[in-house]
């Protein structure tokens, strides 16, 4: 079965409310690269890169849905590696659709929500406001923080990554947690965590200063990997398209090490 690209784009735009969610200028959410079509198979990946485009081609997919699109490095000449990406897309008639904050913020298939589900945590409320958009989740628990770290390590390992945490006592317990995927640690996020009474913060990655300040804030930060914490959303999008349109879907793994 094949489906017109316009139908799939309309479905994704509506599902993610792309038109209403603000984002970084280089995100360019929505359809980033068209093709002749129609769509016969969907590939999903965290990043639009030579590896994932080649993986989509190898999987015989002609629509690649990603979290980080083609233009994160800004306006650049179409030369060298950028040219090679475009060449592959044109020669193999592959379209690219990207969803950044609209996917992070989604109530049921957002990256942070799905990570909470994967870690067995019950979501109580939203958390982590980025550009006016609530991108994370929070909730209550009563468990050893070391157990939560081990769960995060097991999750990250599945996606070719790793997890670590700031200093903590062996007996420490998590009573209230917050999750925000990706590179989400900034002063505003930490201030929001303090206001919400969060004692354990799970993120993708963070700056060095966050690990210095965390113990002074009575906070443990678990860094579970930028790539790993943002893999679940695009997988869910691919599965949604498969159910909705009856077309096959493959996830193209391309861990970055971060």
mmCIF file of C-alpha atoms in Angstrom:
data_model
loop_
_atom_site.group_PDB
_atom_site.id
_atom_site.type_symbol
_atom_site.label_atom_id
_atom_site.label_comp_id
_atom_site.label_asym_id
_atom_site.label_seq_id
_atom_site.Cartn_x
_atom_site.Cartn_y
_atom_site.Cartn_z
ATOM 1 C CA UNK A 1 0.000 0.000 0.000
ATOM 2 C CA UNK A 2 1.105 3.572 -0.692
ATOM 3 C CA UNK A 3 -0.149 6.898 0.659
ATOM 4 C CA UNK A 4 0.192 10.418 -0.683
ATOM 5 C CA UNK A 5 2.759 12.523 1.155
ATOM 6 C CA UNK A 6 0.254 15.350 1.649
ATOM 7 C CA UNK A 7 -2.085 13.055 3.626
ATOM 8 C CA UNK A 8 0.701 11.979 5.955
ATOM 9 C CA UNK A 9 1.956 15.535 6.449
ATOM 10 C CA UNK A 10 -1.573 16.707 7.258
ATOM 11 C CA UNK A 11 -1.949 13.900 9.812
ATOM 12 C CA UNK A 12 1.358 14.710 11.523
ATOM 13 C CA UNK A 13 0.757 18.461 11.474
ATOM 14 C CA UNK A 14 -2.628 17.989 13.146
ATOM 15 C CA UNK A 15 -1.474 15.352 15.638
ATOM 16 C CA UNK A 16 1.443 17.502 16.804
ATOM 17 C CA UNK A 17 -0.267 20.890 16.418
ATOM 18 C CA UNK A 18 2.818 22.047 14.559
ATOM 19 C CA UNK A 19 1.403 25.430 13.572
ATOM 20 C CA UNK A 20 0.792 26.479 17.194
ATOM 21 C CA UNK A 21 3.991 25.345 18.931
ATOM 22 C CA UNK A 22 6.884 27.836 18.968
ATOM 23 C CA UNK A 23 10.393 26.501 18.483
ATOM 24 C CA UNK A 24 13.989 27.410 17.725
ATOM 25 C CA UNK A 25 14.459 29.074 14.316
ATOM 26 C CA UNK A 26 16.443 26.171 12.870
ATOM 27 C CA UNK A 27 13.872 23.561 13.883
ATOM 28 C CA UNK A 28 11.674 24.206 10.813
ATOM 29 C CA UNK A 29 9.019 21.806 12.047
ATOM 30 C CA UNK A 30 6.938 19.999 9.470
ATOM 31 C CA UNK A 31 7.826 18.842 5.993
ATOM 32 C CA UNK A 32 11.424 19.864 5.327
ATOM 33 C CA UNK A 33 12.087 18.007 2.096
ATOM 34 C CA UNK A 34 9.489 16.836 -0.417
ATOM 35 C CA UNK A 35 9.596 13.991 -2.915
ATOM 36 C CA UNK A 36 7.696 12.687 -5.940
ATOM 37 C CA UNK A 37 6.102 9.945 -3.820
ATOM 38 C CA UNK A 38 3.825 8.378 -2.904
ATOM 39 C CA UNK A 39 4.989 7.077 0.475
ATOM 40 C CA UNK A 40 5.469 3.309 0.523
ATOM 41 C CA UNK A 41 7.333 2.964 3.834
ATOM 42 C CA UNK A 42 8.262 5.224 6.755
ATOM 43 C CA UNK A 43 11.599 5.327 8.548
ATOM 44 C CA UNK A 44 12.069 7.209 11.808
ATOM 45 C CA UNK A 45 15.258 8.438 13.467
ATOM 46 C CA UNK A 46 16.365 10.883 16.114
ATOM 47 C CA UNK A 47 18.527 12.915 13.715
ATOM 48 C CA UNK A 48 18.563 13.684 10.009
ATOM 49 C CA UNK A 49 22.080 12.630 9.060
ATOM 50 C CA UNK A 50 23.957 10.756 6.355
ATOM 51 C CA UNK A 51 23.677 7.621 8.498
ATOM 52 C CA UNK A 52 19.932 7.819 8.975
ATOM 53 C CA UNK A 53 19.206 8.844 5.385
ATOM 54 C CA UNK A 54 21.309 5.907 4.179
ATOM 55 C CA UNK A 55 19.521 3.677 6.686
ATOM 56 C CA UNK A 56 16.136 4.765 5.376
ATOM 57 C CA UNK A 57 17.230 4.052 1.822
ATOM 58 C CA UNK A 58 18.545 0.646 2.872
ATOM 59 C CA UNK A 59 15.187 -0.108 4.501
ATOM 60 C CA UNK A 60 13.398 0.876 1.258
ATOM 61 C CA UNK A 61 11.637 3.765 3.024
ATOM 62 C CA UNK A 62 10.945 6.984 1.169
ATOM 63 C CA UNK A 63 9.776 9.130 4.110
ATOM 64 C CA UNK A 64 12.130 9.849 7.014
ATOM 65 C CA UNK A 65 10.534 11.295 10.166
ATOM 66 C CA UNK A 66 13.029 12.795 12.622
ATOM 67 C CA UNK A 67 13.243 14.822 15.838
ATOM 68 C CA UNK A 68 16.251 16.915 14.793
ATOM 69 C CA UNK A 69 15.939 18.046 11.186
ATOM 70 C CA UNK A 70 18.281 18.972 8.375
ATOM 71 C CA UNK A 71 19.005 22.545 9.421
ATOM 72 C CA UNK A 72 20.202 22.469 13.041
ATOM 73 C CA UNK A 73 23.570 23.935 12.079
ATOM 74 C CA UNK A 74 21.850 26.941 10.493
ATOM 75 C CA UNK A 75 22.128 28.343 6.997
ATOM 76 C CA UNK A 76 25.123 26.663 5.391
ATOM 77 C CA UNK A 77 26.337 26.213 1.813
ATOM 78 C CA UNK A 78 25.136 22.993 0.189
ATOM 79 C CA UNK A 79 28.617 21.513 0.015
ATOM 80 C CA UNK A 80 30.522 18.563 1.480
ATOM 81 C CA UNK A 81 28.418 16.545 3.956
ATOM 82 C CA UNK A 82 25.372 18.779 3.518
ATOM 83 C CA UNK A 83 25.459 18.223 -0.226
ATOM 84 C CA UNK A 84 25.778 14.463 0.275
ATOM 85 C CA UNK A 85 22.636 14.403 2.412
ATOM 86 C CA UNK A 86 20.664 16.353 -0.196
ATOM 87 C CA UNK A 87 22.054 14.234 -3.027
ATOM 88 C CA UNK A 88 20.910 11.025 -1.351
ATOM 89 C CA UNK A 89 17.459 12.419 -0.691
ATOM 90 C CA UNK A 90 17.012 13.547 -4.300
ATOM 91 C CA UNK A 91 18.486 10.474 -5.957
ATOM 92 C CA UNK A 92 16.393 8.083 -3.870
ATOM 93 C CA UNK A 93 13.258 10.248 -3.687
ATOM 94 C CA UNK A 94 13.174 10.392 0.123
ATOM 95 C CA UNK A 95 11.103 13.036 1.928
ATOM 96 C CA UNK A 96 11.985 14.375 5.395
ATOM 97 C CA UNK A 97 9.551 15.470 8.101
ATOM 98 C CA UNK A 98 10.853 16.935 11.372
ATOM 99 C CA UNK A 99 9.151 17.519 14.729
ATOM 100 C CA UNK A 100 11.135 19.024 17.599
ATOM 101 C CA UNK A 101 9.282 20.814 20.437
ATOM 102 C CA UNK A 102 5.870 19.766 19.045
ATOM 103 C CA UNK A 103 6.925 16.172 19.698
ATOM 104 C CA UNK A 104 8.560 16.914 23.056
ATOM 105 C CA UNK A 105 5.371 18.611 24.236
ATOM 106 C CA UNK A 106 2.832 16.009 23.100
ATOM 107 C CA UNK A 107 0.675 14.727 25.961
ATOM 108 C CA UNK A 108 0.820 11.028 25.077
ATOM 109 C CA UNK A 109 3.733 10.458 22.693
ATOM 110 C CA UNK A 110 6.098 13.181 23.882
ATOM 111 C CA UNK A 111 9.636 12.042 24.611
ATOM 112 C CA UNK A 112 9.494 12.829 28.331
ATOM 113 C CA UNK A 113 6.071 11.243 28.796
ATOM 114 C CA UNK A 114 7.163 8.041 27.074
ATOM 115 C CA UNK A 115 10.395 7.931 29.088
ATOM 116 C CA UNK A 116 8.393 8.199 32.319
ATOM 117 C CA UNK A 117 6.223 5.308 31.147
ATOM 118 C CA UNK A 118 9.311 3.275 30.269
ATOM 119 C CA UNK A 119 10.781 3.886 33.739
ATOM 120 C CA UNK A 120 7.512 2.867 35.416
ATOM 121 C CA UNK A 121 6.794 6.367 36.746
ATOM 122 C CA UNK A 122 3.296 7.809 37.016
ATOM 123 C CA UNK A 123 2.929 11.293 35.561
ATOM 124 C CA UNK A 124 1.082 13.841 37.690
ATOM 125 C CA UNK A 125 1.728 17.107 35.865
ATOM 126 C CA UNK A 126 3.769 18.900 33.241
ATOM 127 C CA UNK A 127 7.239 20.323 33.830
ATOM 128 C CA UNK A 128 10.028 22.246 32.094
ATOM 129 C CA UNK A 129 8.814 25.240 30.136
ATOM 130 C CA UNK A 130 10.859 25.861 26.992
ATOM 131 C CA UNK A 131 9.896 28.862 24.823
ATOM 132 C CA UNK A 132 6.526 28.867 26.493
ATOM 133 C CA UNK A 133 5.979 25.169 25.793
ATOM 134 C CA UNK A 134 5.715 22.539 28.543
ATOM 135 C CA UNK A 135 8.127 19.873 27.338
ATOM 136 C CA UNK A 136 8.569 17.652 30.393
ATOM 137 C CA UNK A 137 6.603 15.782 33.025
ATOM 138 C CA UNK A 138 6.740 15.307 36.788
ATOM 139 C CA UNK A 139 5.298 13.072 39.458
ATOM 140 C CA UNK A 140 5.632 11.536 42.909
ATOM 141 C CA UNK A 141 7.494 8.405 43.946
ATOM 142 C CA UNK A 142 9.031 6.691 46.942
ATOM 143 C CA UNK A 143 12.014 4.690 45.762
ATOM 144 C CA UNK A 144 15.789 4.556 46.133
ATOM 145 C CA UNK A 145 17.334 7.059 43.750
ATOM 146 C CA UNK A 146 19.987 4.443 42.975
ATOM 147 C CA UNK A 147 17.233 2.163 41.637
ATOM 148 C CA UNK A 148 16.007 4.935 39.352
ATOM 149 C CA UNK A 149 19.563 5.468 38.108
ATOM 150 C CA UNK A 150 19.920 1.748 37.322
ATOM 151 C CA UNK A 151 16.657 1.799 35.376
ATOM 152 C CA UNK A 152 17.900 4.824 33.428
ATOM 153 C CA UNK A 153 21.185 3.042 32.707
ATOM 154 C CA UNK A 154 19.358 -0.032 31.414
ATOM 155 C CA UNK A 155 17.155 2.150 29.207
ATOM 156 C CA UNK A 156 20.091 4.138 27.803
ATOM 157 C CA UNK A 157 22.035 0.948 27.037
ATOM 158 C CA UNK A 158 19.206 -0.288 24.811
ATOM 159 C CA UNK A 159 19.736 2.806 22.673
ATOM 160 C CA UNK A 160 23.514 2.585 22.522
ATOM 161 C CA UNK A 161 24.102 5.117 25.276
ATOM 162 C CA UNK A 162 24.910 5.464 28.948
ATOM 163 C CA UNK A 163 23.540 7.173 32.047
ATOM 164 C CA UNK A 164 25.235 8.766 35.024
ATOM 165 C CA UNK A 165 24.193 10.960 37.931
ATOM 166 C CA UNK A 166 25.419 13.703 40.193
ATOM 167 C CA UNK A 167 26.653 12.904 43.697
ATOM 168 C CA UNK A 168 24.212 11.195 46.052
ATOM 169 C CA UNK A 169 24.137 9.169 49.252
ATOM 170 C CA UNK A 170 23.587 5.434 48.869
ATOM 171 C CA UNK A 171 20.454 5.601 51.036
ATOM 172 C CA UNK A 172 18.893 8.540 49.226
ATOM 173 C CA UNK A 173 15.251 8.198 48.135
ATOM 174 C CA UNK A 174 13.382 9.955 45.345
ATOM 175 C CA UNK A 175 10.100 11.485 46.489
ATOM 176 C CA UNK A 176 9.383 13.795 43.578
ATOM 177 C CA UNK A 177 10.889 13.547 40.131
ATOM 178 C CA UNK A 178 10.914 15.567 36.923
ATOM 179 C CA UNK A 179 11.842 14.493 33.388
ATOM 180 C CA UNK A 180 12.795 16.613 30.412
ATOM 181 C CA UNK A 181 14.498 14.904 27.483
ATOM 182 C CA UNK A 182 17.475 16.193 25.533
ATOM 183 C CA UNK A 183 19.711 19.102 26.524
ATOM 184 C CA UNK A 184 17.200 20.593 28.935
ATOM 185 C CA UNK A 185 19.220 21.755 31.956
ATOM 186 C CA UNK A 186 19.374 25.517 32.294
ATOM 187 C CA UNK A 187 18.876 27.969 35.191
ATOM 188 C CA UNK A 188 15.157 28.281 34.415
ATOM 189 C CA UNK A 189 14.644 24.509 34.557
ATOM 190 C CA UNK A 190 16.471 24.217 37.878
ATOM 191 C CA UNK A 191 14.447 27.100 39.300
ATOM 192 C CA UNK A 192 11.257 25.409 38.142
ATOM 193 C CA UNK A 193 12.408 22.154 39.758
ATOM 194 C CA UNK A 194 12.999 23.925 43.072
ATOM 195 C CA UNK A 195 9.547 25.571 42.969
ATOM 196 C CA UNK A 196 7.914 22.205 42.239
ATOM 197 C CA UNK A 197 9.798 20.471 45.065
ATOM 198 C CA UNK A 198 11.530 18.090 42.660
ATOM 199 C CA UNK A 199 14.434 16.208 44.243
ATOM 200 C CA UNK A 200 15.452 14.066 41.255
ATOM 201 C CA UNK A 201 15.724 15.393 37.722
ATOM 202 C CA UNK A 202 16.112 13.086 34.701
ATOM 203 C CA UNK A 203 17.444 14.717 31.540
ATOM 204 C CA UNK A 204 19.337 13.797 28.414
ATOM 205 C CA UNK A 205 22.461 15.849 29.006
ATOM 206 C CA UNK A 206 23.523 18.985 30.839
ATOM 207 C CA UNK A 207 26.386 21.445 31.270
ATOM 208 C CA UNK A 208 29.162 20.796 33.776
ATOM 209 C CA UNK A 209 27.954 23.535 36.105
ATOM 210 C CA UNK A 210 24.696 21.653 36.639
ATOM 211 C CA UNK A 211 26.589 18.782 38.259
ATOM 212 C CA UNK A 212 28.417 21.249 40.490
ATOM 213 C CA UNK A 213 25.246 22.994 41.644
ATOM 214 C CA UNK A 214 22.958 19.959 41.995
ATOM 215 C CA UNK A 215 24.210 18.809 45.440
ATOM 216 C CA UNK A 216 23.977 22.373 46.745
ATOM 217 C CA UNK A 217 20.324 22.401 45.695
ATOM 218 C CA UNK A 218 19.602 19.015 47.346
ATOM 219 C CA UNK A 219 18.982 17.747 43.829
ATOM 220 C CA UNK A 220 20.187 14.662 41.987
ATOM 221 C CA UNK A 221 20.379 14.957 38.215
ATOM 222 C CA UNK A 222 20.385 11.751 36.173
ATOM 223 C CA UNK A 223 21.858 12.298 32.723
ATOM 224 C CA UNK A 224 20.358 9.506 30.606
ATOM 225 C CA UNK A 225 21.690 10.514 27.192
ATOM 226 C CA UNK A 226 20.407 13.106 24.735
ATOM 227 C CA UNK A 227 19.980 10.559 21.964
ATOM 228 C CA UNK A 228 18.390 7.848 24.105
ATOM 229 C CA UNK A 229 15.878 10.143 25.774
ATOM 230 C CA UNK A 230 14.656 11.394 22.385
ATOM 231 C CA UNK A 231 14.307 8.087 20.562
ATOM 232 C CA UNK A 232 10.891 7.084 21.893
ATOM 233 C CA UNK A 233 8.846 9.912 20.389
ATOM 234 C CA UNK A 234 9.794 9.312 16.765
ATOM 235 C CA UNK A 235 9.280 5.574 17.234
ATOM 236 C CA UNK A 236 5.759 6.323 18.461
ATOM 237 C CA UNK A 237 5.140 8.582 15.460
ATOM 238 C CA UNK A 238 6.180 5.799 13.094
ATOM 239 C CA UNK A 239 3.910 3.329 14.840
ATOM 240 C CA UNK A 240 1.046 5.831 14.650
ATOM 241 C CA UNK A 241 1.501 6.244 10.908
ATOM 242 C CA UNK A 242 1.631 2.478 10.490
ATOM 243 C CA UNK A 243 -1.678 2.042 12.308
ATOM 244 C CA UNK A 244 -3.346 4.985 10.607
ATOM 245 C CA UNK A 245 -2.312 4.320 7.018
ATOM 246 C CA UNK A 246 -1.324 0.666 6.989
ATOM 247 C CA UNK A 247 2.221 1.341 5.821
ATOM 248 C CA UNK A 248 5.333 -0.305 7.293
ATOM 249 C CA UNK A 249 7.720 1.503 9.628
ATOM 250 C CA UNK A 250 11.362 0.953 10.625
ATOM 251 C CA UNK A 251 13.350 2.816 13.260
ATOM 252 C CA UNK A 252 16.864 3.670 12.083
ATOM 253 C CA UNK A 253 19.235 3.502 15.047
ATOM 254 C CA UNK A 254 22.190 5.882 14.852
ATOM 255 C CA UNK A 255 23.434 6.546 18.404
ATOM 256 C CA UNK A 256 25.604 9.623 18.809
ATOM 257 C CA UNK A 257 27.331 8.704 22.063
ATOM 258 C CA UNK A 258 25.720 11.665 23.835
#
